Coordinates of C-alpha atoms in Angstrom, one line a residue:
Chain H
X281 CA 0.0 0.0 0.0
X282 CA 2.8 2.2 0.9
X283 CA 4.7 1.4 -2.4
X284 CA 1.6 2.6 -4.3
X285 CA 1.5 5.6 -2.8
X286 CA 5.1 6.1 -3.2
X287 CA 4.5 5.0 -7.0
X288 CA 2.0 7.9 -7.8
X289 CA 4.1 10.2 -6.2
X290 CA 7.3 9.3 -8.4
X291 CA 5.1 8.7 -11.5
X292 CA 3.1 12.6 -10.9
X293 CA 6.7 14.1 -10.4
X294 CA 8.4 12.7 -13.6
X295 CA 4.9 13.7 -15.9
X296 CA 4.0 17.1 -14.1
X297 CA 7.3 18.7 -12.6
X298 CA 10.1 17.3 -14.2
X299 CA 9.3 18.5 -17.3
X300 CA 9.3 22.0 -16.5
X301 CA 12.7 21.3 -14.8
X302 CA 14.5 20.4 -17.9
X303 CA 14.0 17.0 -17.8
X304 CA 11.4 15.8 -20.6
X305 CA 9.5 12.5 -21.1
X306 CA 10.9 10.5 -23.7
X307 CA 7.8 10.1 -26.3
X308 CA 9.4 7.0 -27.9
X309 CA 9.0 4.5 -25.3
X310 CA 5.4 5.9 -24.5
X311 CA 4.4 5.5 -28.1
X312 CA 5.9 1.9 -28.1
X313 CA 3.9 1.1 -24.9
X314 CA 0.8 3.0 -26.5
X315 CA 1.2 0.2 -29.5
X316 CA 1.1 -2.6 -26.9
X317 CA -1.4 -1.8 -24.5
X318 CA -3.8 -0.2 -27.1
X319 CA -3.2 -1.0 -30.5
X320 CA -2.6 -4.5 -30.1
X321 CA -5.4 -4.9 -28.1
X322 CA -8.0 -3.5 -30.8
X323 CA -9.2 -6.7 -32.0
X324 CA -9.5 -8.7 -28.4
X325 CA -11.6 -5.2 -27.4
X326 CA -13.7 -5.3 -31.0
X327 CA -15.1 -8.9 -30.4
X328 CA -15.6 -8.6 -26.4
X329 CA -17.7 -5.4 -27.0
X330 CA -19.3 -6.4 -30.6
X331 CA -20.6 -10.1 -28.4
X332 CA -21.4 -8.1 -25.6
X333 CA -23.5 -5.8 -27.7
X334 CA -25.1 -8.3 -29.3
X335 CA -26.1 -10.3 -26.0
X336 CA -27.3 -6.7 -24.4
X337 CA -29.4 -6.4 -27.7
X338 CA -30.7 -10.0 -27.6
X339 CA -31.7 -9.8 -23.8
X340 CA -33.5 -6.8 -24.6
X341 CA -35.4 -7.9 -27.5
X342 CA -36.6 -10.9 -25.6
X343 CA -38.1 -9.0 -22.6
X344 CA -39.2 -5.6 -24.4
X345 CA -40.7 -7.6 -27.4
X346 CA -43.1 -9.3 -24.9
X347 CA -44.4 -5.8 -23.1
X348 CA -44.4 -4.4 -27.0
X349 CA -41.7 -1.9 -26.1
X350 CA -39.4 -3.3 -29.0
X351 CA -38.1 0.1 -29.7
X352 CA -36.6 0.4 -26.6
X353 CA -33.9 -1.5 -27.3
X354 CA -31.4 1.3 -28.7
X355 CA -32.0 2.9 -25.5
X356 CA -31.3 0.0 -23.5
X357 CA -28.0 -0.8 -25.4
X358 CA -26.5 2.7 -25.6
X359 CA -27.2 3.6 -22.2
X360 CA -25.8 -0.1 -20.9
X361 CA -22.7 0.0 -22.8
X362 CA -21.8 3.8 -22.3
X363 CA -22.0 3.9 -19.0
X364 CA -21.4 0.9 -17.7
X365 CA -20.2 -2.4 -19.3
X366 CA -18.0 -0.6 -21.4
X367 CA -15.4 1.0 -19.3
X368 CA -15.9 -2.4 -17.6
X369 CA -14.8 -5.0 -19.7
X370 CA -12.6 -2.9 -21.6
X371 CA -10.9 -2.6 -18.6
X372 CA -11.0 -6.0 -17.7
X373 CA -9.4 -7.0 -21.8
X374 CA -6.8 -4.6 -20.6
X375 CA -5.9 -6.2 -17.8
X376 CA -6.0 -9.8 -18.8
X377 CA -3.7 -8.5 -21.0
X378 CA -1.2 -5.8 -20.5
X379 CA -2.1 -5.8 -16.8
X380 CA -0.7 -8.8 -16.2
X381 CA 2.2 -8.3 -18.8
X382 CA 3.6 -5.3 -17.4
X383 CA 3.6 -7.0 -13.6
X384 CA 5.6 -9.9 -15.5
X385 CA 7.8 -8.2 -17.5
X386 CA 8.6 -5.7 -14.6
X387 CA 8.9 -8.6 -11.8
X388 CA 11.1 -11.0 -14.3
X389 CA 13.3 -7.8 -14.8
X390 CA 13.4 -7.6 -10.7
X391 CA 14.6 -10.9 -10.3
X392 CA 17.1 -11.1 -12.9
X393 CA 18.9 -7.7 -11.0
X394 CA 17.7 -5.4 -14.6
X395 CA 16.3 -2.9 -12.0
X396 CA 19.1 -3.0 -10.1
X397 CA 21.3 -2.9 -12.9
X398 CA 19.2 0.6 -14.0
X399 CA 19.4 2.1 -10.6
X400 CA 23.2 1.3 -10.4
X401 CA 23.4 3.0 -14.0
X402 CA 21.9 6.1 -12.4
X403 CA 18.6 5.5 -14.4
X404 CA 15.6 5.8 -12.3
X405 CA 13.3 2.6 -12.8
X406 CA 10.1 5.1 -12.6
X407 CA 11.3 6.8 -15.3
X408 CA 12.5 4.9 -17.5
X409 CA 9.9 1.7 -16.9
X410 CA 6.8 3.0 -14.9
X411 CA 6.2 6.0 -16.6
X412 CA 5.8 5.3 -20.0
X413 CA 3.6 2.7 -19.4
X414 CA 1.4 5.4 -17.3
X415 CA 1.4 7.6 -19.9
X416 CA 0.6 5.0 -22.6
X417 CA -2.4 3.4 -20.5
X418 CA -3.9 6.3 -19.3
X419 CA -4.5 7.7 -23.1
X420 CA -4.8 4.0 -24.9
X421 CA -7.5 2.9 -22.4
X422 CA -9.7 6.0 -23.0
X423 CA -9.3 5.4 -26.5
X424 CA -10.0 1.7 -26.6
X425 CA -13.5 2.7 -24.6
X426 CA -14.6 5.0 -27.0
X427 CA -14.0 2.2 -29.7
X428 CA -15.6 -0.8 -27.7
X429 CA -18.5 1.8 -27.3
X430 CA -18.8 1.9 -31.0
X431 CA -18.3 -1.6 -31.6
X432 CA -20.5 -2.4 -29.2
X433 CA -23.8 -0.2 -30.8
X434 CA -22.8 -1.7 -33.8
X435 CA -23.4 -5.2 -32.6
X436 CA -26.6 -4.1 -31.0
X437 CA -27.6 -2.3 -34.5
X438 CA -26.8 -6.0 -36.0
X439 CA -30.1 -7.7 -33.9
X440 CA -32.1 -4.4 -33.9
X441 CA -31.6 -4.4 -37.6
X442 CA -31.9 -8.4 -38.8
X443 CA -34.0 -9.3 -36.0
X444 CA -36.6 -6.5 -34.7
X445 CA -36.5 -5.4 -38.9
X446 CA -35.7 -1.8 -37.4
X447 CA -33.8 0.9 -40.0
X448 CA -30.1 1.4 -39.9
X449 CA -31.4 5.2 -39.5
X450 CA -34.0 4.6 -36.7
X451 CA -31.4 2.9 -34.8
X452 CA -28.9 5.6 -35.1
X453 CA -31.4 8.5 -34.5
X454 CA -33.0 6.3 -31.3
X455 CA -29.3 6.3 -30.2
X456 CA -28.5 9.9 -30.6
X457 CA -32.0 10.8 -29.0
X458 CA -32.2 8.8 -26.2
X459 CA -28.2 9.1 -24.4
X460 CA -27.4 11.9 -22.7
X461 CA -23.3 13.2 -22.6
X462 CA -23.3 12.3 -19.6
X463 CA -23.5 8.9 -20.1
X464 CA -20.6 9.1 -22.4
X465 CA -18.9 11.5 -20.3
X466 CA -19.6 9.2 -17.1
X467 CA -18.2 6.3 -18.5
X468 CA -14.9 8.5 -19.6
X469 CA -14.1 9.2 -16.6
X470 CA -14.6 5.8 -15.3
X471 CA -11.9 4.3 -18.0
X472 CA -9.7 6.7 -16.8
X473 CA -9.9 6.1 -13.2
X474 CA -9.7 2.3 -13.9
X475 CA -6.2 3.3 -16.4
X476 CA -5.2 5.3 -13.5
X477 CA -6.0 1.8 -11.2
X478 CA -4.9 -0.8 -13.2
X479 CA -1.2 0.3 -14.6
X480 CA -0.3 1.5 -11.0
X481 CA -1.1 -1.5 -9.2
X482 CA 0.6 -3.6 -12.0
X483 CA 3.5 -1.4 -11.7
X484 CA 3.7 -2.0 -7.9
X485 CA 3.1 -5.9 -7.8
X486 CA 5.9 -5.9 -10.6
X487 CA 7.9 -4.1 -8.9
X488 CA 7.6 -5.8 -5.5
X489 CA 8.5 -9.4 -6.7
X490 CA 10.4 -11.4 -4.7
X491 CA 12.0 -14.8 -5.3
X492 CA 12.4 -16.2 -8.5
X493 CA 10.2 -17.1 -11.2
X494 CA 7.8 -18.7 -8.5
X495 CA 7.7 -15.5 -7.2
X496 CA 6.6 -13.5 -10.6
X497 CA 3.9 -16.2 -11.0
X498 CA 2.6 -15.2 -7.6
X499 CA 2.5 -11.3 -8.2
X500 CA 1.3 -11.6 -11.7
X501 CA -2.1 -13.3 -10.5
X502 CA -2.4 -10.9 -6.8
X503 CA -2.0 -7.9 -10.0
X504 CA -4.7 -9.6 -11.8
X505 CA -7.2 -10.1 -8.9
X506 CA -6.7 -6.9 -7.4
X507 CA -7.1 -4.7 -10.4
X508 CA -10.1 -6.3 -11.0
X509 CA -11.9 -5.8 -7.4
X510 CA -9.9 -2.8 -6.9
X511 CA -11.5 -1.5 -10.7
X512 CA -14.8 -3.0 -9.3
X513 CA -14.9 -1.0 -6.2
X514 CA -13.8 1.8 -8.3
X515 CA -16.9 1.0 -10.8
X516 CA -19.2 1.0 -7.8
X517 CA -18.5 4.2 -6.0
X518 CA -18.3 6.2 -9.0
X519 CA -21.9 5.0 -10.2
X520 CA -23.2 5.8 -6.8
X521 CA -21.3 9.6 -7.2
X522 CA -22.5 10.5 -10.9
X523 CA -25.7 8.6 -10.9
X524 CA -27.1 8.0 -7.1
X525 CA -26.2 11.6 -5.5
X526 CA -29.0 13.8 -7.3
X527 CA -31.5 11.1 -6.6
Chain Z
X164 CA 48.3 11.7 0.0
X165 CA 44.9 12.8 -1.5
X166 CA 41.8 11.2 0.2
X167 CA 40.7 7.6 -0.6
X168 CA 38.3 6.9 -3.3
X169 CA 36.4 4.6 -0.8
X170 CA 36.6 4.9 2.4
X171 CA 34.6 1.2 4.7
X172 CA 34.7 2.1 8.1
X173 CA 33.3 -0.6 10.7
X174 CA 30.0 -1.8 8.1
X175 CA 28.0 -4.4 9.5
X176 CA 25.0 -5.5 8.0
X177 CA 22.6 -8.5 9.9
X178 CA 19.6 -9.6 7.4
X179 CA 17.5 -11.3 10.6
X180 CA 20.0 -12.7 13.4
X181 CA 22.6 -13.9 10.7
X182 CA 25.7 -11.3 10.4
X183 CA 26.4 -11.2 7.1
X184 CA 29.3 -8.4 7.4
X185 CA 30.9 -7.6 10.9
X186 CA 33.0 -4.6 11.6
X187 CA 34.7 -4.7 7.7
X188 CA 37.1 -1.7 7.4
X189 CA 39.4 -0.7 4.6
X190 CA 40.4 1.9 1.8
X191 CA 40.7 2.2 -1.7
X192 CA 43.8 4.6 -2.9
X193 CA 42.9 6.5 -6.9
X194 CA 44.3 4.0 -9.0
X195 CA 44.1 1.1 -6.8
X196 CA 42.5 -2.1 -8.0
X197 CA 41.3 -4.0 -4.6
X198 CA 40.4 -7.5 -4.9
X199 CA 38.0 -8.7 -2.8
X200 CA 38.3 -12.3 -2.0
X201 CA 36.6 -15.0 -0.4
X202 CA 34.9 -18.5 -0.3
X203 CA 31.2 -18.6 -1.7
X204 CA 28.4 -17.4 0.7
X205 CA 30.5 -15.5 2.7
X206 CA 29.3 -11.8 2.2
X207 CA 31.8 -10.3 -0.9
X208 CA 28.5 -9.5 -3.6
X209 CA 26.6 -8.0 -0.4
X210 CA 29.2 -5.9 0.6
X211 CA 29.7 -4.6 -3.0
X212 CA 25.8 -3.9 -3.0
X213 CA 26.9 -1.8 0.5
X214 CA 29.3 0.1 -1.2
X215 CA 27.5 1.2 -4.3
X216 CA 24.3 2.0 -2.2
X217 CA 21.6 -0.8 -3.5
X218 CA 22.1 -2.2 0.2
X219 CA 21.9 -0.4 3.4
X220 CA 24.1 -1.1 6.1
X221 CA 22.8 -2.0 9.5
X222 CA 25.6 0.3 11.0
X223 CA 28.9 1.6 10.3
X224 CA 29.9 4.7 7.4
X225 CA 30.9 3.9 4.0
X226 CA 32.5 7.2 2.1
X227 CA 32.5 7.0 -2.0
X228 CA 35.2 10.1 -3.2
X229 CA 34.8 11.5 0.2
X230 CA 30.8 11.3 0.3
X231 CA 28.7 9.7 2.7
X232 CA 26.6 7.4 1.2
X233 CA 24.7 6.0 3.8
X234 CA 22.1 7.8 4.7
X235 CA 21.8 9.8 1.1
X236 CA 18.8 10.8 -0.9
X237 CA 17.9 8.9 -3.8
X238 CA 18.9 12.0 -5.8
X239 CA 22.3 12.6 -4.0
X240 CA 23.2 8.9 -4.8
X241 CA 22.2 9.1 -8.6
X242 CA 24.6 11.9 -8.9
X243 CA 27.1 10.2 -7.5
X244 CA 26.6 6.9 -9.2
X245 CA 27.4 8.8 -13.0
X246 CA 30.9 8.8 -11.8
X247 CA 31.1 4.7 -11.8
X248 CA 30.6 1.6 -13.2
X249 CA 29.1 -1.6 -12.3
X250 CA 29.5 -4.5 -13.9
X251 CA 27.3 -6.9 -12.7
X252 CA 28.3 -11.1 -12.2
X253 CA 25.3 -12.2 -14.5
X254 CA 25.6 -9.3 -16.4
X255 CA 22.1 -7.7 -15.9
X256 CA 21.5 -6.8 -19.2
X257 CA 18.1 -5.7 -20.4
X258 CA 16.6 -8.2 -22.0
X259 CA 14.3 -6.5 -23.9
X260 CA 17.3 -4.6 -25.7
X261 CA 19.8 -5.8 -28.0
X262 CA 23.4 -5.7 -26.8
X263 CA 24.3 -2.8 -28.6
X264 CA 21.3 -0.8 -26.7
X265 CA 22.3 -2.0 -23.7
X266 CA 25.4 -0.4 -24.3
X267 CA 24.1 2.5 -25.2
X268 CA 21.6 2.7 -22.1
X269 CA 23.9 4.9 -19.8
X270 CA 24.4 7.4 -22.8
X271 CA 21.5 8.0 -24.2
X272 CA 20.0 8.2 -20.6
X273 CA 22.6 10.2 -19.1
X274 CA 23.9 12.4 -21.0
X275 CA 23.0 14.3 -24.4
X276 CA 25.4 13.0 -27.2
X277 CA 24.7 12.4 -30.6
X278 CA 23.1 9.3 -31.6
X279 CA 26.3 9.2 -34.2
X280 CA 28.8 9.3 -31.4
X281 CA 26.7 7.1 -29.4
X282 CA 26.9 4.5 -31.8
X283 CA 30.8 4.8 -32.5
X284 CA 30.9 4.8 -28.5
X285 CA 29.1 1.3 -28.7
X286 CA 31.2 -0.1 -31.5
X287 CA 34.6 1.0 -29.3
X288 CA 33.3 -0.4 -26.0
X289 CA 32.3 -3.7 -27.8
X290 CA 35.7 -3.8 -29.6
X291 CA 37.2 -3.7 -25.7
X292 CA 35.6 -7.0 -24.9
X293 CA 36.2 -8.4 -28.5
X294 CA 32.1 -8.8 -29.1
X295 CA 32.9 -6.1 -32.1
X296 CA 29.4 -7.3 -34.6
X297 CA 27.3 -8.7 -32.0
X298 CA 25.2 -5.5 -31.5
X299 CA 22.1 -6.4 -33.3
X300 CA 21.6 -9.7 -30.3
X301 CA 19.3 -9.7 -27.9
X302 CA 21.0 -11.6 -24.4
X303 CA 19.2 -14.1 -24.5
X304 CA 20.9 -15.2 -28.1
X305 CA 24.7 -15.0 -26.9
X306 CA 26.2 -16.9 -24.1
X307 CA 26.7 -16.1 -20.5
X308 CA 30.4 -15.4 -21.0
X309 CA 29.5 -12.7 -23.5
X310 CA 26.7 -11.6 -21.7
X311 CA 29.3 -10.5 -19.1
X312 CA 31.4 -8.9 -21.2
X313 CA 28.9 -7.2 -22.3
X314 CA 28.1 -6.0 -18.8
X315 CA 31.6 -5.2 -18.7
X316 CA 31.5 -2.8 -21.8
X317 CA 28.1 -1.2 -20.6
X318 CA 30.0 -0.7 -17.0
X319 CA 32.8 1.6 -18.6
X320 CA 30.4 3.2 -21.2
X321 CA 30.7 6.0 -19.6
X322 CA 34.7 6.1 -18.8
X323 CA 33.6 6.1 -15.0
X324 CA 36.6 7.2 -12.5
X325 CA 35.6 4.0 -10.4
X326 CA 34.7 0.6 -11.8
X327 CA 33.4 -2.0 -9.7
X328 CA 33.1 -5.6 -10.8
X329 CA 31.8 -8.9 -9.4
X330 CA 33.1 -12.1 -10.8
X331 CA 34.3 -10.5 -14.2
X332 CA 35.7 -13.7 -14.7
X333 CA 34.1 -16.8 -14.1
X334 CA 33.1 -18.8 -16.4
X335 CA 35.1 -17.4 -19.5
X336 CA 38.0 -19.6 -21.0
X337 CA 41.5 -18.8 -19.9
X338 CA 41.9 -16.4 -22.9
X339 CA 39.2 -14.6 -22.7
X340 CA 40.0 -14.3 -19.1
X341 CA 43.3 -12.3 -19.9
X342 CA 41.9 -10.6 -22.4
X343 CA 39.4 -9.2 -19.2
X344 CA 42.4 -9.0 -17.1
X345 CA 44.9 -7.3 -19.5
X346 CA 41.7 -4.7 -20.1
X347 CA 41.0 -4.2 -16.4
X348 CA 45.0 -3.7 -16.2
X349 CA 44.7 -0.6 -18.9
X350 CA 42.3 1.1 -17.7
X351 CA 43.5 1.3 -14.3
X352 CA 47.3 1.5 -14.9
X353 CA 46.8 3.9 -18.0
X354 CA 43.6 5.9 -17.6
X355 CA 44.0 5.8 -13.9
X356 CA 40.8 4.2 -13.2
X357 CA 40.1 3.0 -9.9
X358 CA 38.6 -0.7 -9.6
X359 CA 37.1 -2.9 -6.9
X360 CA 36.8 -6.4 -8.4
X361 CA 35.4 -9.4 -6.5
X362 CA 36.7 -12.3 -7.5
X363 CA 37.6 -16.0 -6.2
X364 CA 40.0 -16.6 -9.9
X365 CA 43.3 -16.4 -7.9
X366 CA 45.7 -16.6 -11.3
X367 CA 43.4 -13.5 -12.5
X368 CA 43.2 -11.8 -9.0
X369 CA 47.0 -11.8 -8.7
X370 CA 47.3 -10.5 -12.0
X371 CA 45.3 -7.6 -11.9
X372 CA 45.5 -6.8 -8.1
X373 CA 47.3 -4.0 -6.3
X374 CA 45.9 -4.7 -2.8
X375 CA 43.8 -7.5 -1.9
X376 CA 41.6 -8.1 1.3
X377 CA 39.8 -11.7 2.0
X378 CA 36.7 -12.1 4.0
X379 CA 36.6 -15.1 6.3
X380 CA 33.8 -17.9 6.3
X381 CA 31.9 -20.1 9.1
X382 CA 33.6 -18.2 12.6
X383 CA 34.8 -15.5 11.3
X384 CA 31.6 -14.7 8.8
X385 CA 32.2 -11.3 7.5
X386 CA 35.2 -10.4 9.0
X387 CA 38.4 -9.5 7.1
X388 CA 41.3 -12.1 7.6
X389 CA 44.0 -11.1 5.6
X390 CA 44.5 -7.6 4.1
X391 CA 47.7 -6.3 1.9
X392 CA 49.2 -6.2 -1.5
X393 CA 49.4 -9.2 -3.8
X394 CA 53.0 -10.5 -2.1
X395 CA 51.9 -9.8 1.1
X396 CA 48.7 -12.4 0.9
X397 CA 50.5 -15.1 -0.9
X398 CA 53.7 -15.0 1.6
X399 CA 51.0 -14.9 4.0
X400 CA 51.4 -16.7 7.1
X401 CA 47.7 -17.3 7.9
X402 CA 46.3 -20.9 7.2
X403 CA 42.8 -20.1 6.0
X404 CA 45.0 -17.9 3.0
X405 CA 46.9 -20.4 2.0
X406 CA 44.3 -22.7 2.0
X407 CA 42.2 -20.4 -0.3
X408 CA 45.1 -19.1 -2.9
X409 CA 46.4 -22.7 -3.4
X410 CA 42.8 -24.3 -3.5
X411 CA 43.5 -27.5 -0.6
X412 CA 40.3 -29.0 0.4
X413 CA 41.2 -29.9 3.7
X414 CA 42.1 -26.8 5.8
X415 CA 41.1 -24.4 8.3
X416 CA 38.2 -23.5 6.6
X417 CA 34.9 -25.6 7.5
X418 CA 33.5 -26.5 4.0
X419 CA 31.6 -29.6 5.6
X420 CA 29.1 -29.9 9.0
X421 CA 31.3 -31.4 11.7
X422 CA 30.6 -35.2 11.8
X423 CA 28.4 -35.1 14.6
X424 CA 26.0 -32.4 13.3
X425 CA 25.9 -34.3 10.1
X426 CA 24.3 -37.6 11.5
X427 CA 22.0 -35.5 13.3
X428 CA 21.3 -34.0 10.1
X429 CA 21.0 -37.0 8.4
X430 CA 18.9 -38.9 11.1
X431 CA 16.4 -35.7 11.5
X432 CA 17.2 -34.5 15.2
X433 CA 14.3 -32.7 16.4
X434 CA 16.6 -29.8 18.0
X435 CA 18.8 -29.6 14.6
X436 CA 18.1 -25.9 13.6
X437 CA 18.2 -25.1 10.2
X438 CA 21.1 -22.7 9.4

């Protein structure tokens, strides 16, 4: 707990003051990183969201079709996806799979004295390890939301469409007509929060390992589980703050 | 005299109830090249992790060109950690970087050259250890005697004033070995480098060695026994040194249980602690 705190104070010096104190972070490494947390993880995020969309849709259809409210079912998948399940399972793609990378590639460079080969070298670790993969998550998570989100409609559109015979244009303008921004905006600052969570707590397991590669195993699956109730938790309290307060 | 380059002055660490190092003193003149000897297990990495602040020492002062380390801020130590090299005994090489990178690392990190001069830095420091044309390799496709010279060209990347090195030598064939040695010999006779190798090679350690100390093992755990130039420790009158410079198995130094702890060993005594 300690070294996480200790982690997001080193990481929030080397992005917001050393810059302005001559020392600049490096955009190759974060654009590397930005390749293999978010580009590389389009197509796992494209057929996660598109099935989820289509199950939200299906679900829908089943129960609205019976009380004749049919055309509901835009309203149900926009407002579902934006909010809520996407942030959430594009978080969880991201940790199944850079999540867990990171602690493992950070924990095998641990035991096999790279850290303290960097630290010897005058390199700080934070630097040159944690913080392009900060930098890289926080913007490549965002950005794999928004895309999920739009995969995911699009799977909903594909039982609206071939199942409930509704209009490519219907579904669209139902869409548009029936989210608010906040829904979008809510479920922004949700994927950011659970960037935030998930590459810091990777970092810090990583970072933490002990032992040898018995010992990497262990911290790769305690990352896992905890960024996923930690991103959970996360999930629930900010729900109850944007959605539960007014009511 | 100018001051020592390192200055150990009663360092002891414990890691639980076991005293690793106990009351080590000694110092290293500019130009010196201290060996630091010893059987296996008996504390020479640690205290190299002491001296080059990775380690903290339980008590005692440890003084790097005159500083303080113990006791120093991160930042204070990264300053002073520029002016050497450390050339780890697996090599510690970044995996994820081919060796020519890895070479690089310190430079590019460090200071602001030119990526041109960079690379002609990389191509001179591999030439040193005779790996000229493996730059394009990842570690994990050479062996672990290259991997170490690699280490070793990545230590001096920088033409540090202090080079410190742990096992440069083990496990590399008897050429290779003086090639290492006659290196190590340069750049501390001719560039006035100052070195502090750990080693247990004696042919290499009396060939490269100005002063030599040994650390003792099993009684005297973490204690220096024997301290001097190379002459001095092979005309040494102490048992356990001549024991360890000429390799005899049997000796002063315990390398087995005594018999009696070994058949409770074997026979599972109940009160047999485990060490």
């Amino acid at each position: 707990m300690r070294d996480w705190f200790t982690l997001n104070a080193q990481v929030l010096y080397w992005l917001l003051v050393a810059p302005f104190r001559g020392v600049p972070v490096r955009l190759g490494p974060v654009f590397e990183q930005m390749v293999r947390i978010g580009v590389q993880a389009v197509p796992m995020t494209a057929l996660t969201s598109l099935s989820i969309g289509i199950t939200l849709a299906m679900q829908g259809a089943h129960e609205l079709t019976r009380m004749g409210a049919a055309s509901f079912v835009p309203d149900l998948v926009a407002m579902t996806i934006l909010r809520e399940l996407g942030p959430l399972l594009v978080g969880v793609v991201v940790i199944g799979r850079s999540g867990s990378a990171v602690t493992a590639e950070l924990g095998t460079m641990k035991v096999s004295e790279e850290i303290e080969a960097l630290e010897v070298m005058a390199i700080d670790p934070m630097r040159y390890l944690v913080l392009p993969r900060f930098v890289a998550m926080l913007v490549m998570l965002p950005a794999l939301t928004v895309f999920g989100n739009y995969i995911g409609m699009a799977g909903g559109w594909a039982i609206c469409h071939f199942s409930l015979d509704m209009e490519t244009a219907s579904y669209i303008r139902r869409l548009v007509e029936s989210s608010h921004p906040m829904d979008l905006y809510s479920g922004m600052v949700k994927s950011v929060v659970f960037a935030w969570l998930i590459i810091t707590i990777s970092c810090v397991y990583g970072l933490g390992v002990k032992g040898g590669a018995e010992g990497v195993g262990r911290a790769t699956t305690n990352s896992v589980v905890v960024s996923i109730l930690t991103m959970l938790i996360a999930d629930a309290c900010l729900t109850a703050i944007f959605f539960f307060g007014e009511s | 005299m100018s001051e020592p380059v390192i200055e150990v002055r009663d360092l002891v660490r414990k890691f639980g109830d076991r005293t690793v190092l106990n009351g080590i003193s000694f110092t290293v003149e500019k130009g010196d090249t201290m060996i630091i000897m010893g059987g296996s297990g008996c504390g020479k990495s640690t205290l190299l992790r002491h001296i080059i602040g990775s380690m903290m020492p339980t008590s005692g002062s440890i003084k790097i060109f005159g500083q303080e380390t113990t006791g120093m801020t991160p930042q204070e130590l990264q300053k002073l950690r520029l002016r050497f090299g450390m050339n780890f005994q697996f090599g510690a090489l970044l995996q994820s970087l081919t060796v020519g990178e890895n070479v690089a690392l310190p430079l590019i990190e460090n200071s602001d050259v030119d990526p041109e001069i960079v690379d002609l830095v990389v191509k001179m420091k591999l030439e040193l250890v005779g790996l000229t044309g493996f730059e394009h390799l990842k570690p994990a496709e050479i062996s672990g005697g290259m991997r170490k010279r690699v280490g070793l060209a990545r230590a001096v990347a920088l033409d540090p004033e202090l080079l410190f090195s742990d096992e440069p030598t083990s496990g590399l064939d008897p050429i290779m070995t003086a090639v290492i040695d006659q290196l190590t010999l340069d750049l501390t006779r001719k560039l006035d480098m100052t070195a502090v190798v750990v080693s247990h090679d004696m042919t290499s350690a009396f060939r490269i060695g100005t002063k030599m100390i040994m650390l003792g093992a099993g009684k005297k755990q973490g204690r220096i026994i024997a301290m001097g130039t190379p002459d001095e420790i092979r005309n040494s009158d102490n048992p356990e040194v001549q024991q360890f410079i000429n390799g005899r198995p049997d000796g002063p130094i315990p390398l087995k249980l005594a018999k009696e702890d070994y058949i409770d060993s074997l026979i599972g005594h109940p009160r047999m602690n485990e060490r």
